[in-house]
Short mmCIF file of C-alpha atoms in Angstrom, two decimals:
data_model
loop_
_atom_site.label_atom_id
_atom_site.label_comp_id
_atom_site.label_asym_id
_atom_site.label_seq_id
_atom_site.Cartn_x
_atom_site.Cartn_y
_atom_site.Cartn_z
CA UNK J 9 -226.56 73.03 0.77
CA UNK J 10 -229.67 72.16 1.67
CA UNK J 11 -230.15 68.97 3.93
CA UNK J 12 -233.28 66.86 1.96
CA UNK J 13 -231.29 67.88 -1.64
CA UNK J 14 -227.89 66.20 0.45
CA UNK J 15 -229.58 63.49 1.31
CA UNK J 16 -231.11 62.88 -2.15
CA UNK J 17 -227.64 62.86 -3.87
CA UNK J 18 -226.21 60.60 -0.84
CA UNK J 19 -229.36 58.25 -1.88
CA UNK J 20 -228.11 58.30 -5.39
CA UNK J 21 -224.59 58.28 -5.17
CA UNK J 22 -225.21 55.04 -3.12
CA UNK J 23 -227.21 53.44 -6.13
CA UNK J 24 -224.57 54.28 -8.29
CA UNK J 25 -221.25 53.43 -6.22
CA UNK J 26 -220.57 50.92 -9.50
CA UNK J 27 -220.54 53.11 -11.83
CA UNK J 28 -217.73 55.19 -10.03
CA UNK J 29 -215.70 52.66 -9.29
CA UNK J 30 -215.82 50.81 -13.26
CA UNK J 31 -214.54 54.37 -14.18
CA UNK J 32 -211.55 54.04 -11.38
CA UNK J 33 -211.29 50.57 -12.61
CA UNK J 34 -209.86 51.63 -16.35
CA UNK J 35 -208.32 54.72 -15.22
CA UNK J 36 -206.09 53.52 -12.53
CA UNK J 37 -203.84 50.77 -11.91
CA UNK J 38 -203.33 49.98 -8.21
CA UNK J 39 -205.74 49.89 -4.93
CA UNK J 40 -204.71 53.23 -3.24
CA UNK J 41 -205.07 55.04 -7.03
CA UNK J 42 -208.34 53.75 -6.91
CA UNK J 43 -209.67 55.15 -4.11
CA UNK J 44 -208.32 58.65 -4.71
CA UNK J 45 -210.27 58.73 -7.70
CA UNK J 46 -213.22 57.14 -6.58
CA UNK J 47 -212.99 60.26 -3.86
CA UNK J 48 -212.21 62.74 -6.32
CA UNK J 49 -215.01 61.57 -8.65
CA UNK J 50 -217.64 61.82 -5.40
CA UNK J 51 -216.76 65.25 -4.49
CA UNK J 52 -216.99 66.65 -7.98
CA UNK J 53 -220.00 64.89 -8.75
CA UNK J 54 -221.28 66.77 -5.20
CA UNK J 55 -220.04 69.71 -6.31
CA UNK J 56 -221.53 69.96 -9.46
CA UNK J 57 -224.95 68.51 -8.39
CA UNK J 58 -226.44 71.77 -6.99
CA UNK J 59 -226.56 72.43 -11.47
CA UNK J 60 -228.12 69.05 -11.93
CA UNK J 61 -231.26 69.64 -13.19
CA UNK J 62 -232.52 66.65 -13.91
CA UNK J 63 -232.92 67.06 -17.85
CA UNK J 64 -230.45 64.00 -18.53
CA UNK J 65 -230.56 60.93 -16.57
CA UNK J 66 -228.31 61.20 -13.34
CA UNK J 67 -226.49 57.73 -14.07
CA UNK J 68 -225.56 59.70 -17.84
CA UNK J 69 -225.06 63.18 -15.98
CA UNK J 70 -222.82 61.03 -13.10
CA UNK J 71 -220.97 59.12 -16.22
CA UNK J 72 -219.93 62.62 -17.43
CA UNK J 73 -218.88 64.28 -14.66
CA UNK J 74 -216.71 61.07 -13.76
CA UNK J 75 -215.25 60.96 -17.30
CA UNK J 76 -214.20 64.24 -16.81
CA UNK J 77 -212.85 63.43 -13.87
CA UNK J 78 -210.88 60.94 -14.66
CA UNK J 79 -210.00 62.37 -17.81
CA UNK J 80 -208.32 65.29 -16.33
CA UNK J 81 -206.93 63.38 -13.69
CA UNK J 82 -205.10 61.21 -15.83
CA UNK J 83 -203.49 63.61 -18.25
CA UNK J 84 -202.02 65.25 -14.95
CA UNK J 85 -200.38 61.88 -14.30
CA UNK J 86 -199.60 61.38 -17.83
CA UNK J 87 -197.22 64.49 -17.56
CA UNK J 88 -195.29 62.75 -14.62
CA UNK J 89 -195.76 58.86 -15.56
CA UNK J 90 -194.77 58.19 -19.35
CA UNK J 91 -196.08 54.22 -19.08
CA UNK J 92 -198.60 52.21 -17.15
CA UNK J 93 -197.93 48.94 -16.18
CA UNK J 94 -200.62 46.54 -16.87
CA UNK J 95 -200.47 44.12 -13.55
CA UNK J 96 -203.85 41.87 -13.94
CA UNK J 97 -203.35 40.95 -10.11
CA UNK J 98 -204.20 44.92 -8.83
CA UNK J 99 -207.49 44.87 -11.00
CA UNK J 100 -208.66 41.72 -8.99
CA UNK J 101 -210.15 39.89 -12.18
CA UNK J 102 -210.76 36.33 -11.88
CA UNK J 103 -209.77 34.21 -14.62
CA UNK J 104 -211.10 31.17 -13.48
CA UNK J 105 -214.05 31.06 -15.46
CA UNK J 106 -212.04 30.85 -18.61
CA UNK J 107 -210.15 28.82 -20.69
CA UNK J 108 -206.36 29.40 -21.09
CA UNK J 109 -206.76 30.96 -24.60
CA UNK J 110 -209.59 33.29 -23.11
CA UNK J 111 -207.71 34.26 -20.42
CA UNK J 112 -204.86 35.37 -22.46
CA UNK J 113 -207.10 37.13 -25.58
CA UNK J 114 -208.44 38.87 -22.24
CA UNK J 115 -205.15 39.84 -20.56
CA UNK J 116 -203.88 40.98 -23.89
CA UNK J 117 -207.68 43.15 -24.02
CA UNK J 118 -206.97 44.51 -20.59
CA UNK J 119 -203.31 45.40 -21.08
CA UNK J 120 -204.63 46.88 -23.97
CA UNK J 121 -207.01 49.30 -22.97
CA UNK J 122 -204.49 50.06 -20.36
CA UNK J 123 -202.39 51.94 -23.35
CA UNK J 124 -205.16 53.36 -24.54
CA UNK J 125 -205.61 57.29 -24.18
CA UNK J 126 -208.05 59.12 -22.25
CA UNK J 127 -211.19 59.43 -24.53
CA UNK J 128 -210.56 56.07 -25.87
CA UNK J 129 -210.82 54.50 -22.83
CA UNK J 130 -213.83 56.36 -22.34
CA UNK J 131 -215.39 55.23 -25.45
CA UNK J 132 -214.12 51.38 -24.73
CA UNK J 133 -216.04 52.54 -21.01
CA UNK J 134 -219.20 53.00 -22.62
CA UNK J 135 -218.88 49.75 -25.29
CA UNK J 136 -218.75 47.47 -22.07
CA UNK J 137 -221.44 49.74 -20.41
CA UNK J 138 -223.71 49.01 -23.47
CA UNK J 139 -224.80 52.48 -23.94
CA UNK J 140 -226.30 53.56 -27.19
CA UNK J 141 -224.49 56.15 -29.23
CA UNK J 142 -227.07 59.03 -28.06
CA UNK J 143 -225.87 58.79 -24.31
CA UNK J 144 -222.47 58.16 -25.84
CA UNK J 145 -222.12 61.62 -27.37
CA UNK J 146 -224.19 63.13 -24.57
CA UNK J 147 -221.47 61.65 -22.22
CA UNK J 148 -218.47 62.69 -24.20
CA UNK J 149 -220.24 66.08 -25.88
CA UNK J 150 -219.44 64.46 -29.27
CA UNK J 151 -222.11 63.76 -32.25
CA UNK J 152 -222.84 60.42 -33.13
CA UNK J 153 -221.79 60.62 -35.79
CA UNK J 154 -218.09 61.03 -34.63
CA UNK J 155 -219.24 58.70 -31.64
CA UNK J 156 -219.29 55.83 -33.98
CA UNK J 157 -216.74 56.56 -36.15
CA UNK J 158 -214.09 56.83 -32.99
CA UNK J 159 -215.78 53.75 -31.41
CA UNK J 160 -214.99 51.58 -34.69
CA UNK J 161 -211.11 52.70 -34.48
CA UNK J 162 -210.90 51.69 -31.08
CA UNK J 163 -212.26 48.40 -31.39
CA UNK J 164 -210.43 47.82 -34.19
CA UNK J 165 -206.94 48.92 -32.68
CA UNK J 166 -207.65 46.24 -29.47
CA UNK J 167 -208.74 43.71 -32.35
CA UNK J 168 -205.50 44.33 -34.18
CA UNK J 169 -203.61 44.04 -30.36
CA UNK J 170 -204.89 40.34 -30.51
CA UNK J 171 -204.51 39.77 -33.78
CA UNK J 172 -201.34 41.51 -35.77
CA UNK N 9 -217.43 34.10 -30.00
CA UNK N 10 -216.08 37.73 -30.90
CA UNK N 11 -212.98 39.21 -28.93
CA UNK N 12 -214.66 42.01 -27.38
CA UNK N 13 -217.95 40.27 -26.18
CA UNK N 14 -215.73 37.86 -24.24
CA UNK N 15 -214.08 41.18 -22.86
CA UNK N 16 -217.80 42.95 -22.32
CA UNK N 17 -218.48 39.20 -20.74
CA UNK N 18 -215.84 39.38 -18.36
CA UNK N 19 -216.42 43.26 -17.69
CA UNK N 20 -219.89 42.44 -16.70
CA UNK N 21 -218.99 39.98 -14.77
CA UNK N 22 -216.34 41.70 -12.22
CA UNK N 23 -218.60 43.95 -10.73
CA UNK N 24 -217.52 43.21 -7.38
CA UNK N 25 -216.61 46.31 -5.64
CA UNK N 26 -216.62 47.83 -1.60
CA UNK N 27 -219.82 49.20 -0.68
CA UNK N 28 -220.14 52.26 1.04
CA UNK N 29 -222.51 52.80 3.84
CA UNK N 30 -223.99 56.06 3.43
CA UNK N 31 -222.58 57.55 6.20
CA UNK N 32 -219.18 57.07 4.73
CA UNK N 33 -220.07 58.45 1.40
CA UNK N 34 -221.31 61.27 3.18
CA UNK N 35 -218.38 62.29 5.02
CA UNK N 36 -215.84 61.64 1.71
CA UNK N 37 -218.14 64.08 0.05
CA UNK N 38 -216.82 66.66 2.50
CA UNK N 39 -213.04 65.25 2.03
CA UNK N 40 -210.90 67.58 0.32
CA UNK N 41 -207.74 67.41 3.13
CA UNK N 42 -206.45 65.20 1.12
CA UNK N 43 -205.22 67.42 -1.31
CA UNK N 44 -204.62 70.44 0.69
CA UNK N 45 -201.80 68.20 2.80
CA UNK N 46 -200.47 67.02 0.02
CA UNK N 47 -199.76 70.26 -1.49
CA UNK N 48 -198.56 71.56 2.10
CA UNK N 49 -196.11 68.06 1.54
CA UNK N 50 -194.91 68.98 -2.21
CA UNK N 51 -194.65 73.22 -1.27
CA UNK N 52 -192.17 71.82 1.98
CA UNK N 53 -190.08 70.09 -0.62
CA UNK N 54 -190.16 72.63 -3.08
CA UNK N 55 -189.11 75.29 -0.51
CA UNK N 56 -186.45 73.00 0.84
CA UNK N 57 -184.80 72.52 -2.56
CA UNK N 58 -185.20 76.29 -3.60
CA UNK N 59 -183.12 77.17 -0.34
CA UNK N 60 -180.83 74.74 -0.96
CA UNK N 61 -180.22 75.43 -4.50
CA UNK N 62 -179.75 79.43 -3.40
CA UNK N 63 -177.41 78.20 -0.64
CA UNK N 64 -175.53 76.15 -3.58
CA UNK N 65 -175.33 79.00 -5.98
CA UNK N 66 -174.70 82.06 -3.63
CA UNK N 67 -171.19 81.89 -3.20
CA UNK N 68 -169.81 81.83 0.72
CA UNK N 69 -168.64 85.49 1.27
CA UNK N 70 -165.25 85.54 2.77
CA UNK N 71 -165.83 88.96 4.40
CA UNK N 72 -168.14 87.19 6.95
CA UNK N 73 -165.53 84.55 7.84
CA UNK N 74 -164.49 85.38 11.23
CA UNK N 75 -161.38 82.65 11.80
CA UNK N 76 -162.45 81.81 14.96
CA UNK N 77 -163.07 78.31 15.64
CA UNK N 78 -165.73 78.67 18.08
CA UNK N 79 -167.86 80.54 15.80
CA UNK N 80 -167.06 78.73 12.78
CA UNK N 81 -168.21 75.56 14.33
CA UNK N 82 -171.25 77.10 15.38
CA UNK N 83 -172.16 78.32 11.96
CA UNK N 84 -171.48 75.20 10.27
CA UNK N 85 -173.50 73.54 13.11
CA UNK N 86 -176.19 75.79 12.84
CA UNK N 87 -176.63 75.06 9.10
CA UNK N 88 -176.49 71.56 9.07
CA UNK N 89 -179.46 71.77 12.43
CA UNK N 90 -181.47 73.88 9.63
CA UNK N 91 -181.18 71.30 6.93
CA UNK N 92 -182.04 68.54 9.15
CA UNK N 93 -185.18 70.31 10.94
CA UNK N 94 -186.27 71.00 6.92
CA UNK N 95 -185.50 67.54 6.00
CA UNK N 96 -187.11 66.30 9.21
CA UNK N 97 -190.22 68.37 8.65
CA UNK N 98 -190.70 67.32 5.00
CA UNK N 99 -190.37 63.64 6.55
CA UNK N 100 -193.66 64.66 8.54
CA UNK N 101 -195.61 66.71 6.21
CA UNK N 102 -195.26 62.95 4.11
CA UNK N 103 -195.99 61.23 7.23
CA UNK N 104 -199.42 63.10 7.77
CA UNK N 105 -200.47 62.98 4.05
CA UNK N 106 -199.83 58.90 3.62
CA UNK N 107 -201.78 58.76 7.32
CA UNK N 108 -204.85 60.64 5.44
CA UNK N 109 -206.82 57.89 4.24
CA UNK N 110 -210.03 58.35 1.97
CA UNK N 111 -211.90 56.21 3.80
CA UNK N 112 -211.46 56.87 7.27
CA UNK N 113 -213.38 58.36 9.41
CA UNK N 114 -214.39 61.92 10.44
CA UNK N 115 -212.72 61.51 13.96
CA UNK N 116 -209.96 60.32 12.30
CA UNK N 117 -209.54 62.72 9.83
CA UNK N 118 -210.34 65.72 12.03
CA UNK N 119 -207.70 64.62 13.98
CA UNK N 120 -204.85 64.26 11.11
CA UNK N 121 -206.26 67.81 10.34
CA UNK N 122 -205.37 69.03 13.57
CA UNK N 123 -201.87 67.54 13.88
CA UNK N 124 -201.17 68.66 10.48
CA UNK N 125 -201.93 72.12 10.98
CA UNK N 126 -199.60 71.99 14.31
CA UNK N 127 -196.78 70.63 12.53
CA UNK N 128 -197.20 73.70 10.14
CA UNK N 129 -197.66 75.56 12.63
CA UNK N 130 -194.26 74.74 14.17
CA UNK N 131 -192.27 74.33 11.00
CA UNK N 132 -193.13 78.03 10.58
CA UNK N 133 -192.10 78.97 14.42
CA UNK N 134 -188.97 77.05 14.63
CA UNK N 135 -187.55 78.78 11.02
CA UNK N 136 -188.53 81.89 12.80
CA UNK N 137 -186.81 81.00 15.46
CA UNK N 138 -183.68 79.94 13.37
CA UNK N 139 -183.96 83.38 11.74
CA UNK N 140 -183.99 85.11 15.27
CA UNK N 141 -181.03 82.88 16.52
CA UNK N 142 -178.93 84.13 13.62
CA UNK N 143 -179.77 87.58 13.93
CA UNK N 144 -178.32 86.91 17.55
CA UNK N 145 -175.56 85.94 16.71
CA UNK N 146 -174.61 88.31 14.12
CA UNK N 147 -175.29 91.10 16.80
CA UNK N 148 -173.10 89.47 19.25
CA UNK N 149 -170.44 88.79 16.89
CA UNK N 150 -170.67 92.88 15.61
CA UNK N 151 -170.31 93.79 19.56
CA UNK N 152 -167.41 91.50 19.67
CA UNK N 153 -165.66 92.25 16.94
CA UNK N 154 -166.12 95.93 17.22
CA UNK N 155 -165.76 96.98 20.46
CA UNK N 156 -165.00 100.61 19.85
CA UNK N 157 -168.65 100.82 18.56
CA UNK N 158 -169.63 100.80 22.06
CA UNK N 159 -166.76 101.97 23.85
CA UNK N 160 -166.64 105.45 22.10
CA UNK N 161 -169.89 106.46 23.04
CA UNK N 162 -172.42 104.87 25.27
CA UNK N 163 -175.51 105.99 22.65
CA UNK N 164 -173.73 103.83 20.21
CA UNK N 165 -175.19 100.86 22.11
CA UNK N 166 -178.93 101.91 22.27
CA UNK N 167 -178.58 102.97 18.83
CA UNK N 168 -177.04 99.20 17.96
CA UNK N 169 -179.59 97.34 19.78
CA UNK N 170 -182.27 99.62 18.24
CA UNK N 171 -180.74 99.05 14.84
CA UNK N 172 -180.78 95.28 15.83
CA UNK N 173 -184.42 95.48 16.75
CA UNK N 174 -185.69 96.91 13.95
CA UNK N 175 -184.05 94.46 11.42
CA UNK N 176 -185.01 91.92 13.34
CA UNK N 177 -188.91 92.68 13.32
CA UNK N 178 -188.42 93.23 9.91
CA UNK N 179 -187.06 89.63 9.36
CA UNK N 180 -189.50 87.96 11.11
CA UNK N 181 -192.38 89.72 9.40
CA UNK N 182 -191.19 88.80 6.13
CA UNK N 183 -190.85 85.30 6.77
CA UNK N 184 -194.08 85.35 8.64
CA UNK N 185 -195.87 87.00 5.86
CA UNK N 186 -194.00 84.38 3.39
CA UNK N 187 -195.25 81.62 5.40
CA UNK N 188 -198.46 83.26 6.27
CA UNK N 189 -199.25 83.74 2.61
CA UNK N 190 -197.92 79.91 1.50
CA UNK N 191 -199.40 77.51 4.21
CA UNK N 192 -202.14 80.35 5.74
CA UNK N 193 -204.12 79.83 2.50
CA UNK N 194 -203.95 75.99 2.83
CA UNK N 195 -204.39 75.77 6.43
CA UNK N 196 -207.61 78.01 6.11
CA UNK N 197 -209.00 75.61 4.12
CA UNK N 198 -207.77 72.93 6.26
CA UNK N 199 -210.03 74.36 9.34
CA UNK N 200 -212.83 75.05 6.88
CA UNK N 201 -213.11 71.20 6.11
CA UNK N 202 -212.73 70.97 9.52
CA UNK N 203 -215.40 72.72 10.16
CA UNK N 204 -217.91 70.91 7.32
CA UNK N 205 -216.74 67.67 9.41
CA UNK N 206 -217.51 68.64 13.56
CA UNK N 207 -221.16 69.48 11.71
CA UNK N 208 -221.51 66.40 9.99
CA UNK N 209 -220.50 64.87 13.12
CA UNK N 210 -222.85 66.91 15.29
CA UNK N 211 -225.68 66.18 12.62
CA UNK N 212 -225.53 62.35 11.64
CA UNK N 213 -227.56 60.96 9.23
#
C-alpha cells in the first residue's frame, strides 16, 4: 500500500486506540483475550481501509468493522466455550467511586452484559457510546426502526437482571 | 438516578487503556504470525491424534511378528521414540505460539518466526527420517529372514535393493508432499510476514 495512505490510517488508528479497546472490553474477559482482539480488530480495520472511502465517518466505519470483528470472533469461541465468567477484577473497573449499592447494581450490569449475545452487546456498545440511532443502524446495517426496537429489549432485559 | 446512566457513568469513566506508540501500531498491523503458529500448533495435535487413533484401530498384524527379542524390542522402542518426538514437538509448536506476543516487537517476532519455521522444518525431517529408519529395518529384516532370496541368485540382491530404493523414494515423497502441502502453505505465509516486517524495519517511521 501506499506509504502517505499508511501513514494516514496509522494517524487515525492512533486517535482512535479507545474505541478498539471499549469493543475488546465487552467482548472479552481476560488481559491476553484482550489483546488478541484488539490485534485482530487493527489488522482488519487495515485491511479493509484501502475500501474506505470516506463517505461515513471513520470512527462509525472503524465501529463497524470492529463489531464485526468481534462479532465473528466471539461466535467462534461461543462454539468451544458454552459460559463466560464474569470476574470484575480482569476488566480493571474501579469501584471506589461508588457506594456499596452502586457498586453491586453495577456488577450485576456488567455480569450482565457479559451474558448477553453478540449484537446485543453491540447495541448495549453503542447506548454507552451515546450514538444516535442513525450511526446505530449504519453500524449494525439495521433500520432504525429495528435499532430502537432491539435497543428497548435490551435495556429492559439488564433492567429486569437488577430488578426481577 | 436510572440503572443504566450509572452504568453509561461508570463506562465513561474507565477509559483508561495502554497507549500505543505509533510505531507499535504499525508493526501489529503487519502481525498475522500469530495465527499462522497457532494453526501450525492445533494441525501438530490434530495429526498426532489421527496417527494415534489409526495406530489404535489398525489391528497389530501377527504375520509381521518376528519372535525375536532383539527386534521386538527395537520395534516397540522405536514406536514409543515416535510418540515422544510427536508429543515433544507439539510441546514446542505450543511453546513458540504462547512466546508470540501481540505486542512485541519486530525483532522479536521475526525471530519467533524464524525458530518456528526451523522447528517445522525439523519435525518434518526427523518423521522422514523415522520413515527411512523403518524402511531399513524392514529391508534388513527381509535379507535376514530370507536368505535364499540372495543366495539363489546374486541379481536377486540388486533387484532387492532396487526394489528397496524405489519404495523408499516413494515413501519419502509422500510424506514430503503431505507435509509440504500442510505446513508449506503456513510457513509461506510465515516468511511473507516476515518479509512485510525486515521492510518495516528497514523503513521506520
Amino acid at each position: 500500500m501506499d506509504p502517505n495512505k499508511e501513514l494516514e490510517f496509522i494517524n487515525l488508528l492512533d486517535e482512535n486506540q479507545n474505541l478498539i479497546h471499549k469493543v475488546c472490553r465487552l467482548y472479552t474477559n481476560d488481559e491476553a483475550s484482550h489483546k488478541d482482539l484488539f490485534q485482530e480488530i487493527s489488522i482488519q480495520l487495515w485491511n479493509a481501509y484501502p475500501k474506505f472511502r470516506g463517505d461515513s465517518k471513520f470512527t462509525t466505519w472503524a465501529y463497524r468493522i470492529a463489531l464485526n470483528t468481534a462479532i465473528s470472533l466471539f461466535r467462534k469461541k461461543k462454539r468451544t466455550i458454552s459460559t463466560i465468567e464474569f470476574d470484575s477484577t480482569v476488566h480493571r473497573f474501579e469501584y471506589k467511586d461508588y457506594d456499596y449499592e452502586e457498586e453491586e447494581k453495577l456488577k450485576q450490569l456488567y455480569k450482565g452484559i457479559s451474558n448477553l449475545n453478540d449484537i446485543e452487546k453491540a447495541l448495549i456498545f453503542m447506548y454507552l457510546e451515546d450514538k444516535d440511532y442513525q450511526e446505530i443502524s449504519e453500524v449494525l446495517g439495521i433500520s432504525q426502526i429495528n435499532a430502537r426496537v432491539r435497543m428497548n429489549r435490551v435495556k429492559n432485559k439488564l433492567k429486569q437482571l437488577l430488578n426481577p | 438516578m436510572d440503572e443504566l446512566d450509572i452504568l453509561k457513568k461508570h463506562w465513561k469513566e474507565n477509559q483508561k487503556f495502554p497507549k500505543l506508540t505509533q510505531e507499535e501500531i504499525r508493526s501489529m498491523i503487519h502481525k498475522k504470525s500469530s495465527s499462522i503458529v497457532m494453526w501450525i500448533f492445533i494441525i501438530s495435535i490434530i495429526e498426532f491424534i489421527i496417527l494415534n487413533v489409526i495406530g489404535y484401530i489398525i489391528p497389530n498384524d501377527k504375520g509381521v511378528k518376528t519372535n525375536i527379542p532383539l527386534v521386538e524390542s527395537f520395534l516397540d522402542k522405536f514406536e514409543y521414540l515416535s510418540i515422544l518426538t510427536s508429543i515433544i514437538f507439539v510441546f514446542l509448536f505450543y511453546k513458540n505460539y504462547r512466546k508470540i506476543k501481540v505486542y512485541s516487537s519486530s525483532k522479536e517476532l521475526m525471530t519467533q518466526i524464524i525458530k518456528t519455521k526451523k522447528t517445522v522444518n525439523y519435525y518434518i525431517y526427523i518423521n522422514i527420517a523415522f520413515i527411512l529408519i523403518s524402511l531399513c529395518f524392514v529391508f534388513f529384516s527381509i535379507c535376514y529372514y530370507e536368505p535364499t532370496l540372495l543366495s539363489e541368485n546374486s541379481k536377486n540382491i540388486f533387484v532387492l535393493i532396487g526394489v528397496f530404493i524405489i519404495i523408499t523414494l516413494f515413501f519419502i515423497a509422500i510424506v514430503w508432499l503431505f507435509y509440504k502441502l500442510i505446513y508449506g502453505i503456513l510457513l509461506k505465509k510465515l516468511t511473507k510476514n516476515l518479509k512485510e516486517l525486515e521492510k518495516i524495519n528497514e523503513d521506520p517511521i
